[in-house]
Short mmCIF file of C-alpha atoms and ligand atoms in Angstrom, two decimals:
data_model
loop_
_atom_site.label_atom_id
_atom_site.label_comp_id
_atom_site.label_asym_id
_atom_site.label_seq_id
_atom_site.Cartn_x
_atom_site.Cartn_y
_atom_site.Cartn_z
CA MET A 9 59.99 57.57 50.86
CA LEU A 10 62.67 58.21 53.64
CA ALA A 11 66.44 58.84 53.06
CA ARG A 12 69.06 59.30 55.53
CA VAL A 13 72.58 60.93 54.79
CA PHE A 14 75.13 61.57 57.66
CA SER A 15 76.74 65.04 58.27
CA CYS A 16 78.33 66.92 61.00
CA ALA A 17 78.13 69.91 63.18
CA ILE A 18 80.89 71.70 64.70
CA LEU A 19 80.57 72.36 68.49
CA GLY A 20 83.62 74.43 69.88
CA LEU A 21 86.48 72.57 68.35
CA ASP A 22 84.91 68.96 67.98
CA GLY A 23 82.39 67.63 65.71
CA VAL A 24 78.75 66.05 66.29
CA ILE A 25 77.35 63.75 64.02
CA VAL A 26 74.26 64.99 62.44
CA ASP A 27 71.62 62.67 60.85
CA VAL A 28 70.09 64.48 57.95
CA GLU A 29 66.80 62.75 57.40
CA VAL A 30 64.55 63.59 54.26
CA ASP A 31 60.93 62.52 53.74
CA LEU A 32 59.05 62.94 50.70
CA ALA A 33 55.33 63.07 51.24
CA ASN A 34 52.25 64.00 49.07
CA GLY A 35 51.01 67.26 49.56
CA LEU A 36 51.87 70.68 48.47
CA PRO A 37 55.23 71.10 46.94
CA GLY A 38 57.79 72.56 49.12
CA VAL A 39 60.61 72.08 51.68
CA ILE A 40 60.51 72.30 55.53
CA ILE A 41 63.60 72.11 57.47
CA VAL A 42 63.41 71.19 61.25
CA GLY A 43 66.01 70.51 63.94
CA LEU A 44 67.25 73.96 65.40
CA PRO A 45 68.50 75.23 61.88
CA ASP A 46 69.84 78.91 61.67
CA THR A 47 69.14 81.25 58.87
CA ALA A 48 71.94 79.80 56.71
CA VAL A 49 70.54 76.25 57.08
CA GLN A 50 66.99 77.68 56.27
CA GLU A 51 68.13 79.33 53.10
CA SER A 52 69.76 76.05 51.80
CA ARG A 53 66.17 75.00 50.55
CA GLU A 54 66.54 77.57 47.89
CA ARG A 55 70.24 76.73 47.02
CA VAL A 56 69.43 73.02 47.10
CA GLN A 57 66.45 73.23 44.82
CA SER A 58 68.43 75.52 42.33
CA ALA A 59 71.59 73.32 42.42
CA ILE A 60 69.52 70.07 41.71
CA GLN A 61 67.57 71.54 38.80
CA ASN A 62 70.68 73.11 37.29
CA SER A 63 72.56 69.99 37.70
CA GLY A 64 70.09 68.22 34.98
CA LEU A 65 68.41 66.39 37.90
CA LEU A 66 64.69 66.36 39.10
CA PHE A 67 63.46 68.00 42.10
CA PRO A 68 60.51 66.07 43.26
CA ARG A 69 57.11 67.90 43.20
CA LYS A 70 56.43 66.63 46.54
CA HIS A 71 56.30 67.91 50.25
CA VAL A 72 59.82 67.54 51.49
CA ARG A 73 60.62 67.30 55.08
CA VAL A 74 64.09 67.61 56.34
CA ASN A 75 64.98 66.71 60.00
CA LEU A 76 68.37 67.32 61.30
CA ALA A 77 68.97 65.07 64.39
CA PRO A 78 69.96 65.41 67.18
CA ALA A 79 67.39 68.55 67.41
CA ALA A 80 69.11 69.70 70.51
CA VAL A 81 72.31 70.88 68.81
CA ARG A 82 72.02 74.01 66.96
CA LYS A 83 72.88 73.92 63.27
CA GLU A 84 74.77 76.77 61.80
CA GLY A 85 76.09 77.55 58.31
CA PRO A 86 75.98 76.15 54.81
CA SER A 87 77.51 72.94 55.26
CA TYR A 88 74.32 71.02 55.09
CA ASP A 89 73.37 71.85 51.64
CA LEU A 90 75.16 68.79 50.20
CA PRO A 91 73.69 66.43 52.43
CA ILE A 92 70.27 67.73 52.24
CA ALA A 93 70.38 67.57 48.27
CA LEU A 94 71.75 63.85 48.50
CA GLY A 95 69.13 63.02 50.87
CA ILE A 96 66.44 64.43 48.38
CA LEU A 97 67.97 62.62 45.44
CA ALA A 98 68.00 59.47 47.56
CA ALA A 99 64.40 59.80 48.65
CA SER A 100 63.16 60.17 44.87
CA GLU A 101 65.53 57.20 43.92
CA GLN A 102 67.96 59.37 41.59
CA ILE A 103 70.84 57.78 43.54
CA PRO A 104 71.03 54.61 45.28
CA ALA A 105 69.95 54.96 49.10
CA ASP A 106 72.54 52.51 50.48
CA VAL A 107 75.79 54.06 49.23
CA LEU A 108 76.17 56.62 51.76
CA THR A 109 75.49 54.55 54.94
CA ASP A 110 79.18 54.60 55.98
CA ALA A 111 80.17 58.17 54.93
CA LEU A 112 79.92 61.61 56.28
CA VAL A 113 78.71 64.28 53.64
CA VAL A 114 79.55 68.12 54.04
CA GLY A 115 79.53 70.93 51.54
CA GLU A 116 77.76 74.11 50.56
CA LEU A 117 76.08 74.32 47.31
CA SER A 118 76.21 77.16 44.70
CA LEU A 119 73.03 77.52 42.56
CA ASP A 120 74.88 76.05 39.51
CA GLY A 121 75.57 72.80 41.51
CA SER A 122 79.20 73.17 42.26
CA VAL A 123 80.34 72.48 45.78
CA ARG A 124 81.93 75.33 47.85
CA HIS A 125 84.33 75.49 50.90
CA VAL A 126 83.16 74.87 54.35
CA ARG A 127 84.88 75.45 57.67
CA GLY A 128 85.91 72.79 60.25
CA VAL A 129 86.66 70.01 57.88
CA LEU A 130 89.56 68.72 59.75
CA PRO A 131 87.43 68.30 63.05
CA MET A 132 84.86 66.61 60.94
CA ALA A 133 87.30 64.01 59.53
CA ALA A 134 88.69 63.19 62.70
CA LEU A 135 85.16 62.65 63.99
CA ALA A 136 84.30 60.35 61.08
CA VAL A 137 87.23 58.28 61.84
CA GLU A 138 86.48 58.03 65.89
CA LYS A 139 82.62 57.17 64.85
CA GLY A 140 83.89 54.36 62.59
CA TYR A 141 82.87 55.95 59.11
CA HIS A 142 84.97 54.85 56.25
CA ARG A 143 84.79 57.94 53.93
CA ILE A 144 84.02 61.40 54.01
CA LEU A 145 82.66 63.40 51.09
CA VAL A 146 84.01 67.17 51.18
CA PRO A 147 84.26 69.96 48.88
CA ALA A 148 87.36 69.56 46.53
CA ALA A 149 88.84 72.88 48.08
CA ASP A 150 88.89 71.27 51.31
CA ALA A 151 90.10 67.60 50.59
CA ALA A 152 93.81 68.06 51.41
CA GLU A 153 92.82 69.30 54.88
CA ALA A 154 90.57 66.37 55.47
CA ALA A 155 93.10 63.96 53.94
CA LEU A 156 95.60 64.88 57.00
CA ILE A 157 93.65 62.44 58.90
CA PRO A 158 94.93 58.87 58.34
CA GLU A 159 92.64 55.69 57.63
CA LEU A 160 89.94 57.58 56.15
CA GLU A 161 88.97 57.75 52.41
CA VAL A 162 88.45 61.28 51.38
CA ILE A 163 86.29 62.05 48.11
CA PRO A 164 86.75 65.43 46.73
CA ILE A 165 83.41 66.71 45.23
CA GLN A 166 83.44 69.17 42.48
CA ASP A 167 79.76 69.65 41.68
CA LEU A 168 76.47 67.64 41.98
CA THR A 169 76.48 66.12 38.56
CA GLN A 170 80.02 64.70 39.01
CA LEU A 171 78.99 63.14 42.50
CA CYS A 172 75.60 61.72 41.25
CA ALA A 173 77.37 59.91 38.29
CA ALA A 174 80.10 58.68 40.77
CA LEU A 175 77.27 57.37 43.21
CA ASN A 176 75.29 55.67 40.27
CA GLY A 177 78.51 53.70 39.66
CA ASN A 178 79.69 55.62 36.60
CA PHE A 179 83.02 57.64 36.87
CA PRO A 180 84.02 56.75 40.41
CA ILE A 181 86.19 59.97 41.99
CA PRO A 182 89.54 59.07 43.01
CA PRO A 183 90.22 59.46 46.76
CA GLN A 184 92.34 62.37 47.98
CA GLN A 185 96.01 61.20 48.73
CA GLN A 186 97.30 62.28 52.10
CA GLU A 187 100.54 64.73 51.54
CA ILE A 188 102.22 66.78 54.28
CA LYS A 189 104.54 68.96 52.27
CA ALA A 190 107.19 70.49 54.44
CA GLU A 191 107.67 73.62 52.23
CA HIS A 192 104.24 75.39 52.65
CA PRO A 193 104.71 78.27 55.26
CA ALA A 194 101.06 79.55 56.39
CA TRP A 195 102.49 83.29 56.55
CA GLU A 196 105.68 85.15 56.04
CA LEU A 197 107.80 85.56 59.12
CA THR A 198 110.27 88.42 60.01
CA ASP A 199 113.76 87.15 59.91
CA PHE A 200 115.68 87.70 63.15
CA ARG A 201 118.74 88.70 60.87
CA GLU A 202 116.78 91.90 60.11
CA VAL A 203 117.42 93.15 63.67
CA LYS A 204 120.64 95.02 63.68
CA GLY A 205 122.40 95.46 67.14
CA GLN A 206 120.28 95.07 70.08
CA GLU A 207 122.17 92.09 71.31
CA HIS A 208 120.97 91.91 74.72
CA VAL A 209 117.33 92.02 73.69
CA LYS A 210 118.14 89.43 71.14
CA ARG A 211 119.40 87.30 73.81
CA ALA A 212 116.47 87.68 76.39
CA LEU A 213 114.21 86.69 73.38
CA GLU A 214 116.42 83.55 72.62
CA ILE A 215 116.13 82.65 76.18
CA ALA A 216 112.27 83.40 76.24
CA ALA A 217 111.98 81.10 73.00
CA ALA A 218 114.00 78.25 74.37
CA GLY A 219 111.94 78.05 77.66
CA GLY A 220 108.53 79.21 76.45
CA HIS A 221 108.62 82.37 78.92
CA ASN A 222 106.44 85.57 78.68
CA ILE A 223 108.28 88.72 78.04
CA LEU A 224 107.31 92.37 78.40
CA MET A 225 109.69 94.99 76.50
CA ILE A 226 109.78 98.57 77.59
CA GLY A 227 111.66 101.21 75.61
CA PRO A 228 111.31 104.49 73.95
CA PRO A 229 109.55 104.92 70.42
CA GLY A 230 111.32 103.60 67.39
CA ALA A 231 113.66 101.44 69.82
CA GLY A 232 112.64 98.29 67.47
CA LYS A 233 110.26 96.73 70.06
CA THR A 234 107.57 95.80 67.44
CA LEU A 235 110.35 94.69 65.01
CA LEU A 236 111.89 92.18 67.72
CA ALA A 237 108.37 90.99 68.74
CA ARG A 238 107.35 89.99 65.13
CA ALA A 239 110.95 88.41 64.78
CA LEU A 240 110.30 86.06 67.70
CA PRO A 241 108.45 83.27 66.06
CA ALA A 242 111.09 82.54 63.48
CA ILE A 243 113.58 81.48 66.14
CA LEU A 244 110.81 79.33 67.92
CA PRO A 245 111.48 75.52 67.66
CA SER A 246 109.46 74.04 64.88
CA MET A 247 106.18 72.40 65.42
CA THR A 248 105.58 68.74 65.80
CA ILE A 249 102.96 67.02 63.38
CA ALA A 250 100.57 66.59 66.52
CA GLU A 251 101.31 70.22 67.27
CA ALA A 252 100.53 71.46 63.75
CA LEU A 253 97.45 69.37 63.57
CA ASP A 254 96.09 70.99 66.99
CA VAL A 255 96.77 74.55 65.52
CA THR A 256 95.33 73.78 62.12
CA ARG A 257 91.98 72.44 63.78
CA ILE A 258 91.79 75.86 65.42
CA TYR A 259 92.21 77.56 62.36
CA SER A 260 89.90 75.23 60.45
CA VAL A 261 87.03 76.04 62.95
CA ALA A 262 87.69 79.77 62.74
CA ASP A 263 87.68 79.55 58.72
CA LEU A 264 91.11 81.23 58.84
CA LEU A 265 93.02 78.62 57.35
CA PRO A 266 95.13 80.25 54.59
CA LYS A 267 94.15 79.08 50.95
CA ASP A 268 96.47 76.14 49.47
CA VAL A 269 97.74 75.56 53.18
CA PRO A 270 96.03 72.54 54.38
CA LEU A 271 98.57 71.98 57.41
CA ILE A 272 99.75 75.01 59.41
CA GLN A 273 103.41 74.30 60.08
CA THR A 274 104.50 77.66 61.34
CA ARG A 275 103.78 78.79 64.80
CA PRO A 276 100.81 81.42 65.02
CA PHE A 277 101.63 85.02 65.64
CA ARG A 278 98.48 87.01 66.65
CA ALA A 279 99.00 90.72 67.17
CA PRO A 280 95.38 91.93 68.14
CA HIS A 281 94.73 95.85 68.16
CA HIS A 282 94.21 97.32 71.47
CA THR A 283 90.76 98.12 70.91
CA ILE A 284 89.82 94.37 71.09
CA SER A 285 86.90 93.06 73.10
CA HIS A 286 87.23 90.49 75.81
CA ALA A 287 85.04 88.44 73.72
CA GLY A 288 87.53 88.76 70.78
CA LEU A 289 90.39 88.01 73.06
CA VAL A 290 89.45 85.03 74.79
CA GLY A 291 86.63 83.52 72.56
CA GLY A 292 82.77 84.17 72.49
CA GLY A 293 79.48 84.35 70.84
CA ASN A 294 76.19 82.64 71.33
CA TRP A 295 77.96 79.57 70.18
CA PRO A 296 81.37 80.36 71.54
CA HIS A 297 84.25 80.77 68.74
CA PRO A 298 87.88 80.48 69.50
CA GLY A 299 89.27 84.10 70.26
CA GLU A 300 92.84 85.51 69.74
CA ILE A 301 94.34 83.61 72.69
CA SER A 302 93.35 80.28 71.15
CA LEU A 303 94.38 81.32 67.49
CA ALA A 304 97.74 82.00 69.32
CA HIS A 305 97.75 78.54 70.76
CA ARG A 306 101.31 76.82 70.41
CA GLY A 307 102.81 80.37 69.12
CA VAL A 308 103.11 83.95 70.31
CA LEU A 309 100.35 86.44 71.30
CA PHE A 310 101.77 89.78 71.08
CA LEU A 311 100.18 92.89 72.79
CA ASP A 312 101.78 96.01 71.25
CA GLU A 313 101.31 99.06 73.51
CA LEU A 314 100.00 97.10 76.57
CA PRO A 315 98.89 100.12 78.61
CA GLU A 316 96.35 100.84 75.92
CA PHE A 317 94.29 97.53 76.43
CA SER A 318 91.50 98.21 78.69
CA LYS A 319 91.75 96.67 82.24
CA GLN A 320 89.02 94.33 81.68
CA VAL A 321 90.61 92.75 78.75
CA LEU A 322 93.97 92.37 80.50
CA GLU A 323 92.27 90.81 83.58
CA VAL A 324 90.71 88.05 81.55
CA LEU A 325 94.18 86.87 80.42
CA ARG A 326 95.09 85.79 83.84
CA GLN A 327 93.16 82.43 84.00
CA PRO A 328 94.25 81.19 80.40
CA LEU A 329 97.90 82.29 81.31
CA GLU A 330 97.88 80.04 84.31
CA ASP A 331 95.59 77.11 82.93
CA LYS A 332 96.70 77.11 79.29
CA MET A 333 93.14 76.73 78.22
CA VAL A 334 89.90 78.88 78.47
CA THR A 335 86.46 77.59 79.35
CA ILE A 336 83.66 79.61 78.15
CA SER A 337 80.27 79.18 79.54
CA ARG A 338 77.08 80.26 78.25
CA ALA A 339 73.42 79.43 79.18
CA ARG A 340 73.46 76.72 76.78
CA GLY A 341 76.52 74.99 77.92
CA SER A 342 80.07 75.51 78.18
CA LEU A 343 83.21 74.85 75.75
CA THR A 344 86.90 74.69 76.29
CA PHE A 345 89.53 75.88 73.81
CA PRO A 346 93.17 75.51 74.42
CA ALA A 347 95.49 78.50 74.79
CA ASN A 348 98.97 77.65 75.26
CA PHE A 349 100.69 80.80 74.05
CA GLN A 350 103.58 82.79 74.96
CA LEU A 351 102.88 86.31 75.64
CA VAL A 352 104.92 89.00 74.38
CA ALA A 353 104.17 92.80 75.31
CA ALA A 354 105.71 96.12 74.50
CA MET A 355 105.20 99.53 75.92
CA ASN A 356 106.61 102.84 76.12
CA PRO A 357 107.90 103.95 79.66
CA CYS A 358 105.60 106.70 79.82
CA PRO A 359 102.21 107.58 77.86
CA CYS A 360 103.51 110.74 76.30
CA GLY A 361 105.94 108.38 74.18
N1 ATP B 401 117.61 97.18 65.63
C1 ATP B 401 116.93 97.45 64.48
N2 ATP B 401 117.31 97.05 63.48
C2 ATP B 401 116.61 97.22 62.25
N3 ATP B 401 115.73 97.92 62.03
C3 ATP B 401 115.14 98.54 63.24
C4 ATP B 401 115.86 98.48 64.61
N4 ATP B 401 115.26 99.21 65.45
C5 ATP B 401 114.06 99.92 64.89
N5 ATP B 401 114.20 99.57 63.42
C6 ATP B 401 113.16 99.94 62.63
O1 ATP B 401 112.58 101.26 63.25
C7 ATP B 401 111.36 101.42 62.85
C8 ATP B 401 110.48 101.56 64.23
O2 ATP B 401 110.73 100.50 65.02
P1 ATP B 401 109.38 99.78 65.85
O3 ATP B 401 108.19 100.12 65.15
O4 ATP B 401 109.93 98.55 65.87
O5 ATP B 401 109.77 100.53 67.17
P2 ATP B 401 108.72 100.48 68.48
O6 ATP B 401 109.88 100.33 69.65
O7 ATP B 401 107.74 99.56 68.41
O8 ATP B 401 108.21 102.02 68.61
P3 ATP B 401 106.99 102.42 69.03
O9 ATP B 401 107.00 102.45 70.79
O10 ATP B 401 106.55 103.70 68.65
O11 ATP B 401 105.86 101.55 68.85
C9 ATP B 401 110.74 100.08 62.00
O12 ATP B 401 110.83 100.44 60.75
C10 ATP B 401 112.01 99.34 62.52
O13 ATP B 401 112.09 98.32 61.31
MG1 MG B 402 105.64 99.60 68.22
#
């Protein structure tokens, strides 16, 4: 018996639909996962088996083959646990096979069957709408984030038992309502009023904030450079909803979205330490992840003690500062991340302080 559930992989900041095909065949009991899975996906067979058994459902004593298509896209992370479990339950006729044809499913399972948070839910929900899916099944913790995308039914899942009951027609789960609250700041900002005096620097910062200019502050230790830079985001214009969604998408993929803040509405302020590597700054990795310049998109990138940064790290900033985006090329392909940030740097006039 063959079952098919649709899930999603994240490549850069975009989603790719992944077909999770599950086949139950006679043979030695066991689970085989194919389709370029990484270690976390391979380990999902253990989580799925325990979760199904601990939810009072039956794990079939058959040879289970799971194929994640397209096979060329690398699948990473634990977000395929839930679709694999549903595929196994559908293939073993414990849930109807046709209820998931217009839905995307993502979620990590814990051994007791509860569904855990996964990263990148916002781009997944955006992809679901783009590809014509009507519903997305996500962990309850991520439902508010997915609900930011209009015209999509977001079903928050607590655990496998609850989901199976709903799919079998009992106890349907009410969809998550879309709500954008204005009063949720993602992080604390330093108030501009805390800066005493320094009228000329404040004026310079106001002009930089109004025009989106980059700024370099040079001054002796204790002059208040760090304080002034930290106060800059508070006087920047507030973000539009489109800008907020842009920023939230990056934080969602980087798994840095603060808890209980589905939409980031405060401009980011990133202040990486000067020991940062160039991959950490512009993004990198085998399958590239966004770096500090992309996390500072639509906000401020603050390089404190500028001369302490290595020359190579400062050189890699040139092109993103010009183009407002960065393209990272690897042997397997290239990805583009947005990097439209305002650069604020501070330094002492002399290395001795
Ligand atoms: N104009 C000011 N108003 C209020 N507090 C200030 C002001 N200037 C400095 N401070 C306070 O003095 C301390 C030192 O300031 P800060 O760390 O910003 O200096 P800095 O110029 O970054 O020094 P360094 O070159 O050593 O990094 C901080 O606690 C800061 O809050
Ligand atoms: Mg300082």
